[in-house]
Tab-separated table of C-alpha atoms in Angstrom:
chain	number	residue	atom	x	y	z
A	28	UNK	CA	139.982	121.351	97.246
A	29	UNK	CA	136.894	119.144	97.608
A	30	UNK	CA	135.472	117.596	94.436
A	31	UNK	CA	131.807	118.106	95.324
A	32	UNK	CA	130.392	116.182	92.382
A	33	UNK	CA	132.108	112.976	93.501
A	34	UNK	CA	131.818	113.716	97.228
A	35	UNK	CA	130.978	110.765	99.538
A	36	UNK	CA	131.502	109.912	103.166
A	37	UNK	CA	134.008	107.193	102.219
A	38	UNK	CA	136.326	109.855	100.796
A	39	UNK	CA	135.821	112.231	103.711
A	40	UNK	CA	139.292	111.824	105.230
A	41	UNK	CA	141.006	112.089	101.859
A	42	UNK	CA	138.995	115.149	100.851
A	43	UNK	CA	139.589	117.126	104.066
A	44	UNK	CA	142.737	116.780	106.075
A	45	UNK	CA	141.879	118.916	109.077
A	46	UNK	CA	139.098	119.091	111.638
A	47	UNK	CA	137.198	122.152	110.380
A	48	UNK	CA	136.896	120.781	106.855
A	49	UNK	CA	135.546	117.465	108.125
A	50	UNK	CA	133.032	119.319	110.268
A	51	UNK	CA	131.813	121.299	107.238
A	52	UNK	CA	131.436	118.200	105.082
A	53	UNK	CA	129.619	116.300	107.837
A	54	UNK	CA	127.235	119.228	108.336
A	55	UNK	CA	126.481	119.374	104.614
A	56	UNK	CA	125.817	115.636	104.474
A	57	UNK	CA	123.728	115.500	107.681
A	58	UNK	CA	121.401	118.255	106.462
A	59	UNK	CA	121.063	116.794	102.922
A	60	UNK	CA	122.406	119.944	101.265
A	61	UNK	CA	123.420	120.089	97.608
A	62	UNK	CA	126.376	122.168	96.387
A	63	UNK	CA	125.617	123.641	92.951
A	64	UNK	CA	128.907	125.425	92.138
A	65	UNK	CA	130.946	123.272	89.744
A	66	UNK	CA	133.656	125.717	88.599
A	67	UNK	CA	136.577	127.229	90.545
A	68	UNK	CA	135.934	130.722	91.868
A	69	UNK	CA	139.420	131.816	92.957
A	70	UNK	CA	142.715	130.840	91.352
A	71	UNK	CA	141.599	127.339	90.433
A	72	UNK	CA	140.022	126.669	93.859
A	73	UNK	CA	136.305	126.404	94.694
A	74	UNK	CA	136.047	128.759	97.674
A	75	UNK	CA	132.566	130.223	97.075
A	76	UNK	CA	129.725	127.744	97.675
A	77	UNK	CA	125.977	127.810	96.999
A	78	UNK	CA	124.117	125.209	99.092
A	79	UNK	CA	120.460	124.243	98.682
A	80	UNK	CA	118.256	121.689	100.381
A	81	UNK	CA	116.082	120.996	97.329
A	82	UNK	CA	117.101	120.000	93.848
A	83	UNK	CA	115.812	122.425	91.224
A	84	UNK	CA	115.474	125.371	93.605
A	85	UNK	CA	118.621	127.086	92.292
A	86	UNK	CA	119.360	127.242	88.564
A	87	UNK	CA	121.298	129.080	85.853
A	88	UNK	CA	124.468	129.150	87.949
A	89	UNK	CA	127.232	131.074	86.163
A	90	UNK	CA	130.771	132.013	87.279
A	91	UNK	CA	131.705	135.385	85.777
A	92	UNK	CA	134.712	137.704	85.892
A	93	UNK	CA	135.834	139.317	89.135
A	94	UNK	CA	134.445	142.646	90.300
A	95	UNK	CA	136.920	145.485	90.715
A	96	UNK	CA	140.127	144.570	92.559
A	97	UNK	CA	138.698	141.359	94.065
A	98	UNK	CA	140.453	138.101	93.182
A	99	UNK	CA	137.170	136.129	93.512
A	100	UNK	CA	134.988	135.547	90.481
A	101	UNK	CA	131.360	136.618	90.686
A	102	UNK	CA	128.708	133.903	91.013
A	103	UNK	CA	125.324	134.568	89.420
A	104	UNK	CA	122.341	132.279	89.972
A	105	UNK	CA	118.546	132.358	89.985
A	106	UNK	CA	116.142	131.085	92.613
A	107	UNK	CA	113.422	129.246	90.725
A	108	UNK	CA	109.898	129.500	92.087
A	109	UNK	CA	106.344	129.688	90.787
A	110	UNK	CA	105.375	133.072	89.407
A	111	UNK	CA	101.926	132.900	90.961
A	112	UNK	CA	100.027	130.680	93.310
A	113	UNK	CA	98.112	127.961	91.545
A	114	UNK	CA	94.564	127.446	92.759
A	115	UNK	CA	93.157	123.958	92.901
A	116	UNK	CA	90.365	123.163	90.468
A	117	UNK	CA	89.505	119.812	92.032
A	118	UNK	CA	86.003	119.568	93.463
A	119	UNK	CA	85.154	117.362	96.417
A	120	UNK	CA	81.992	116.727	98.444
A	121	UNK	CA	81.273	119.012	101.400
A	122	UNK	CA	79.976	116.555	103.991
A	123	UNK	CA	79.506	119.317	106.581
A	124	UNK	CA	76.594	120.722	104.544
A	125	UNK	CA	75.240	117.342	103.441
A	126	UNK	CA	71.572	116.500	103.959
A	127	UNK	CA	71.716	112.765	104.645
A	128	UNK	CA	68.076	112.750	105.754
A	129	UNK	CA	66.854	113.853	102.339
A	130	UNK	CA	69.317	111.500	100.646
A	131	UNK	CA	67.935	108.573	102.639
A	132	UNK	CA	64.348	109.539	101.733
A	133	UNK	CA	65.160	109.702	98.010
A	134	UNK	CA	66.760	106.251	98.023
A	135	UNK	CA	64.019	104.841	100.247
A	136	UNK	CA	61.340	105.742	97.688
A	137	UNK	CA	62.952	103.537	95.033
A	138	UNK	CA	61.382	100.087	94.629
A	139	UNK	CA	64.556	98.077	94.200
A	140	UNK	CA	62.751	94.807	93.462
A	141	UNK	CA	61.138	96.374	90.396
A	142	UNK	CA	64.188	98.444	89.387
A	143	UNK	CA	66.472	95.381	89.388
A	144	UNK	CA	63.919	92.841	88.176
A	145	UNK	CA	65.155	90.580	85.375
A	146	UNK	CA	68.711	91.930	85.523
A	147	UNK	CA	71.896	90.060	86.293
A	148	UNK	CA	74.527	91.334	88.722
A	149	UNK	CA	76.552	93.037	85.995
A	150	UNK	CA	73.427	94.840	84.753
A	151	UNK	CA	72.053	95.679	88.216
A	152	UNK	CA	75.210	97.394	89.455
A	153	UNK	CA	75.062	100.368	86.977
A	154	UNK	CA	71.394	100.911	87.869
A	155	UNK	CA	72.160	101.059	91.600
A	156	UNK	CA	75.161	103.312	91.003
A	157	UNK	CA	73.138	105.703	88.827
A	158	UNK	CA	70.392	106.157	91.455
A	159	UNK	CA	72.907	106.621	94.283
A	160	UNK	CA	75.093	109.178	92.480
A	161	UNK	CA	72.085	111.085	91.154
A	162	UNK	CA	70.611	111.422	94.664
A	163	UNK	CA	74.045	112.236	96.090
A	164	UNK	CA	74.425	115.103	93.627
A	165	UNK	CA	71.148	116.636	94.826
A	166	UNK	CA	71.793	116.341	98.561
A	167	UNK	CA	75.556	116.866	99.025
A	168	UNK	CA	77.069	120.131	97.720
A	169	UNK	CA	80.596	120.290	96.370
A	170	UNK	CA	83.473	122.571	97.274
A	171	UNK	CA	86.864	123.380	95.803
A	172	UNK	CA	89.633	121.346	97.353
A	173	UNK	CA	91.892	123.780	99.175
A	174	UNK	CA	95.674	123.551	99.224
A	175	UNK	CA	97.961	123.363	102.237
A	176	UNK	CA	98.409	127.142	102.526
A	177	UNK	CA	94.767	128.071	101.868
A	178	UNK	CA	93.231	125.558	104.273
A	179	UNK	CA	91.887	126.857	107.576
A	180	UNK	CA	93.348	125.428	110.780
A	181	UNK	CA	91.555	122.471	112.326
A	182	UNK	CA	90.730	124.411	115.481
A	183	UNK	CA	89.115	127.365	113.674
A	184	UNK	CA	85.319	127.748	113.975
A	185	UNK	CA	82.791	130.507	113.275
A	186	UNK	CA	82.738	131.877	116.843
A	187	UNK	CA	86.518	132.049	117.022
A	188	UNK	CA	86.736	133.641	113.575
A	189	UNK	CA	84.269	136.335	114.653
A	190	UNK	CA	86.341	136.967	117.804
A	191	UNK	CA	89.522	137.415	115.746
A	192	UNK	CA	87.734	139.854	113.459
A	193	UNK	CA	86.576	141.791	116.521
A	194	UNK	CA	90.189	141.975	117.722
A	195	UNK	CA	91.279	143.311	114.333
A	196	UNK	CA	88.549	145.954	114.355
A	197	UNK	CA	89.467	146.922	117.929
A	198	UNK	CA	93.095	147.370	116.907
A	199	UNK	CA	92.060	149.604	114.012
A	200	UNK	CA	89.841	151.612	116.362
A	201	UNK	CA	92.645	151.986	118.921
A	202	UNK	CA	95.036	153.268	116.226
A	203	UNK	CA	92.430	155.863	115.238
A	204	UNK	CA	91.770	156.875	118.857
A	205	UNK	CA	88.217	155.476	118.964
A	206	UNK	CA	88.915	152.575	121.395
A	207	UNK	CA	90.665	152.835	124.754
A	208	UNK	CA	93.911	150.930	125.353
A	209	UNK	CA	92.448	148.943	128.281
A	210	UNK	CA	89.469	147.817	126.206
A	211	UNK	CA	91.725	146.712	123.351
A	212	UNK	CA	94.032	144.786	125.719
A	213	UNK	CA	91.059	142.976	127.226
A	214	UNK	CA	89.803	141.918	123.772
A	215	UNK	CA	93.298	140.642	122.900
A	216	UNK	CA	93.518	138.671	126.157
A	217	UNK	CA	90.105	137.027	125.643
A	218	UNK	CA	90.811	136.129	122.005
A	219	UNK	CA	94.205	134.611	122.887
A	220	UNK	CA	92.607	132.534	125.628
A	221	UNK	CA	89.927	131.251	123.263
A	222	UNK	CA	92.516	130.385	120.598
A	223	UNK	CA	94.592	128.495	123.166
A	224	UNK	CA	91.562	126.502	124.373
A	225	UNK	CA	90.436	125.780	120.794
A	226	UNK	CA	93.895	124.429	119.861
A	227	UNK	CA	94.038	122.257	122.985
A	228	UNK	CA	90.523	120.890	122.353
A	229	UNK	CA	91.289	120.160	118.675
A	230	UNK	CA	94.497	118.289	119.559
A	231	UNK	CA	92.648	116.345	122.265
A	232	UNK	CA	89.951	115.292	119.787
A	233	UNK	CA	92.555	114.250	117.211
A	234	UNK	CA	94.406	112.156	119.794
A	235	UNK	CA	91.162	110.534	120.964
A	236	UNK	CA	89.924	109.687	117.443
A	237	UNK	CA	93.316	108.775	115.927
A	238	UNK	CA	92.353	105.104	115.482
A	239	UNK	CA	89.211	105.926	113.525
A	240	UNK	CA	90.440	109.011	111.675
A	241	UNK	CA	94.175	108.746	111.073
A	242	UNK	CA	94.064	110.917	107.985
A	243	UNK	CA	93.023	114.010	109.972
A	244	UNK	CA	95.830	113.432	112.459
A	245	UNK	CA	98.453	113.076	109.723
A	246	UNK	CA	97.133	116.181	107.947
A	247	UNK	CA	97.357	118.207	111.179
A	248	UNK	CA	100.940	117.088	111.775
A	249	UNK	CA	101.842	117.900	108.164
A	250	UNK	CA	100.358	121.406	108.451
A	251	UNK	CA	102.367	122.068	111.605
A	252	UNK	CA	105.668	121.404	109.860
A	253	UNK	CA	107.583	124.394	108.647
A	254	UNK	CA	109.375	122.586	105.811
A	255	UNK	CA	108.760	119.541	103.660
A	256	UNK	CA	110.991	116.553	104.207
A	257	UNK	CA	112.811	115.308	101.133
A	258	UNK	CA	114.229	111.855	100.527
A	259	UNK	CA	117.851	111.884	101.657
A	260	UNK	CA	120.829	110.387	99.827
A	261	UNK	CA	120.565	106.670	99.047
A	262	UNK	CA	123.163	103.954	98.597
A	263	UNK	CA	123.292	101.833	95.457
A	264	UNK	CA	124.063	98.122	95.617
A	265	UNK	CA	127.529	98.907	94.274
A	266	UNK	CA	128.159	101.229	97.249
A	267	UNK	CA	127.782	104.553	95.421
A	268	UNK	CA	125.906	107.436	97.057
A	269	UNK	CA	123.200	109.058	94.904
A	270	UNK	CA	121.850	112.547	95.615
A	271	UNK	CA	119.903	113.543	92.495
A	272	UNK	CA	116.145	112.917	92.413
A	273	UNK	CA	116.260	110.934	89.156
A	274	UNK	CA	118.949	108.601	90.506
A	275	UNK	CA	117.094	108.164	93.818
A	276	UNK	CA	113.917	107.278	91.914
A	277	UNK	CA	115.821	104.615	89.954
A	278	UNK	CA	117.262	103.128	93.166
A	279	UNK	CA	113.813	102.911	94.775
A	280	UNK	CA	112.308	101.477	91.587
A	281	UNK	CA	114.970	98.762	91.399
A	282	UNK	CA	114.392	97.881	95.049
A	283	UNK	CA	110.603	97.522	94.704
A	284	UNK	CA	110.931	95.660	91.390
A	285	UNK	CA	113.268	93.132	93.030
A	286	UNK	CA	110.310	91.807	95.036
A	287	UNK	CA	108.551	90.535	91.907
A	288	UNK	CA	111.009	87.939	90.695
A	289	UNK	CA	110.313	84.749	88.772
A	290	UNK	CA	110.376	82.577	91.891
A	291	UNK	CA	107.723	84.675	93.597
A	292	UNK	CA	105.546	84.746	90.471
A	293	UNK	CA	105.595	80.960	90.049
A	294	UNK	CA	104.684	80.469	93.694
A	295	UNK	CA	101.778	82.912	93.342
A	296	UNK	CA	100.524	81.081	90.252
A	297	UNK	CA	100.599	77.738	92.095
A	298	UNK	CA	98.633	79.186	95.014
A	299	UNK	CA	96.030	80.713	92.670
A	300	UNK	CA	95.684	77.422	90.775
A	301	UNK	CA	95.199	75.501	94.022
A	302	UNK	CA	92.518	77.922	95.185
A	303	UNK	CA	90.621	77.651	91.893
A	304	UNK	CA	90.517	73.865	92.218
A	305	UNK	CA	89.166	74.147	95.762
A	306	UNK	CA	86.374	76.498	94.659
A	307	UNK	CA	85.221	74.036	91.990
A	308	UNK	CA	84.454	71.433	94.677
A	309	UNK	CA	82.743	73.798	97.131
A	310	UNK	CA	79.431	75.620	97.136
A	311	UNK	CA	79.370	79.373	96.739
A	312	UNK	CA	78.962	81.246	100.044
A	313	UNK	CA	75.612	82.871	100.803
A	314	UNK	CA	75.310	86.532	101.796
A	315	UNK	CA	72.529	87.843	104.011
A	316	UNK	CA	71.185	91.362	104.238
A	317	UNK	CA	72.333	91.618	107.868
A	318	UNK	CA	75.887	90.748	106.777
A	319	UNK	CA	75.799	93.537	104.203
A	320	UNK	CA	74.668	95.987	106.900
A	321	UNK	CA	77.490	94.909	109.214
A	322	UNK	CA	80.064	95.470	106.470
A	323	UNK	CA	78.663	98.923	105.692
A	324	UNK	CA	78.715	99.947	109.359
A	325	UNK	CA	82.357	98.907	109.675
A	326	UNK	CA	83.547	101.009	106.719
A	327	UNK	CA	86.264	103.564	107.446
A	328	UNK	CA	84.371	106.724	106.590
A	329	UNK	CA	87.431	108.945	106.219
A	330	UNK	CA	88.904	106.889	103.377
A	331	UNK	CA	88.824	108.207	99.827
A	332	UNK	CA	86.370	106.907	97.242
A	333	UNK	CA	87.291	104.058	94.946
A	334	UNK	CA	86.932	103.745	91.164
A	335	UNK	CA	83.166	103.298	91.620
A	336	UNK	CA	82.949	106.979	92.748
A	337	UNK	CA	81.162	106.010	95.978
A	338	UNK	CA	82.358	107.507	99.232
A	339	UNK	CA	82.514	105.227	102.298
A	340	UNK	CA	81.019	108.078	104.332
A	341	UNK	CA	77.855	108.062	102.179
A	342	UNK	CA	77.470	104.282	102.303
A	343	UNK	CA	77.965	104.292	106.076
A	344	UNK	CA	75.281	106.947	106.578
A	345	UNK	CA	72.789	105.083	104.336
A	346	UNK	CA	73.134	101.566	105.713
A	347	UNK	CA	69.401	100.820	105.844
A	348	UNK	CA	68.720	102.260	102.372
A	349	UNK	CA	71.552	100.650	100.356
A	350	UNK	CA	71.753	97.285	102.126
A	351	UNK	CA	68.773	95.825	100.245
A	352	UNK	CA	69.913	96.612	96.659
A	353	UNK	CA	73.429	95.425	97.451
A	354	UNK	CA	72.009	92.217	98.904
A	355	UNK	CA	70.003	91.646	95.716
A	356	UNK	CA	73.089	92.203	93.566
A	357	UNK	CA	75.192	89.792	95.658
A	358	UNK	CA	72.480	87.145	95.381
A	359	UNK	CA	72.681	87.256	91.573
A	360	UNK	CA	76.454	86.792	91.333
């Protein structure tokens, strides 16, 4: 009998003496399965197994009395899942319907010299942020952030969606005898060809723009996966194998915390102290308006916004309008 709770690859030969048992244990370990039965199910032996690939998916496991003349005990368990699909309530900007022309006109009408006159950098920044976010709210609509299952495929567009609806209507008409079989088959062939071309074009665009828009490529690959990958078993420093999520989180936390030791902290403090002494003897660098424009043009537009609630996409589209107020603020630092 295999003691599943203390199972590890080191004890593989002791736990299974013949070839078929070793093959079963290796398969369970290679696929990161968890065995949730902890009580014997037949005459003191654990012969009935319940395997799962995700902790918390199976719960309330109970071994009950045997049924009828069987010498195996019954195993009762529940598959835990959400009772209903949760809809996202997060709102994000819909850049596809954004009117950047109007947004640029609204910011261009502001006299930044007068709006920021007599203010220091700390006082000028909230004024600039208020005008930008207020104009952004007028010109860029919001949308509800869709989940993985509710999101449309990358290759889907309005023309292709209309073609798929036409195919569905043609199928309904053929079932009712209103559309001929040849006509329906032709609509199916054309729609399949358009879907195939749209998928190939979308993948080609993702591969071409992967350096500038990695997030879209990663999201497409994630949507194509059938299952989510979980973190596999991890080894502790003592050589023990951990399989539960809480234990794996503690192992990863200990590993990342080991980077910040006292030796590293003292070295960082010495470097920071040396830099502060160098800045005291040097003049502060000057920033020109053209340098601000270059930095704005080189922003990665597909990155998320920071704590200032400003999207890189918006700043990149409004280089000429926001470069001057940012230049004024940098001058007053």
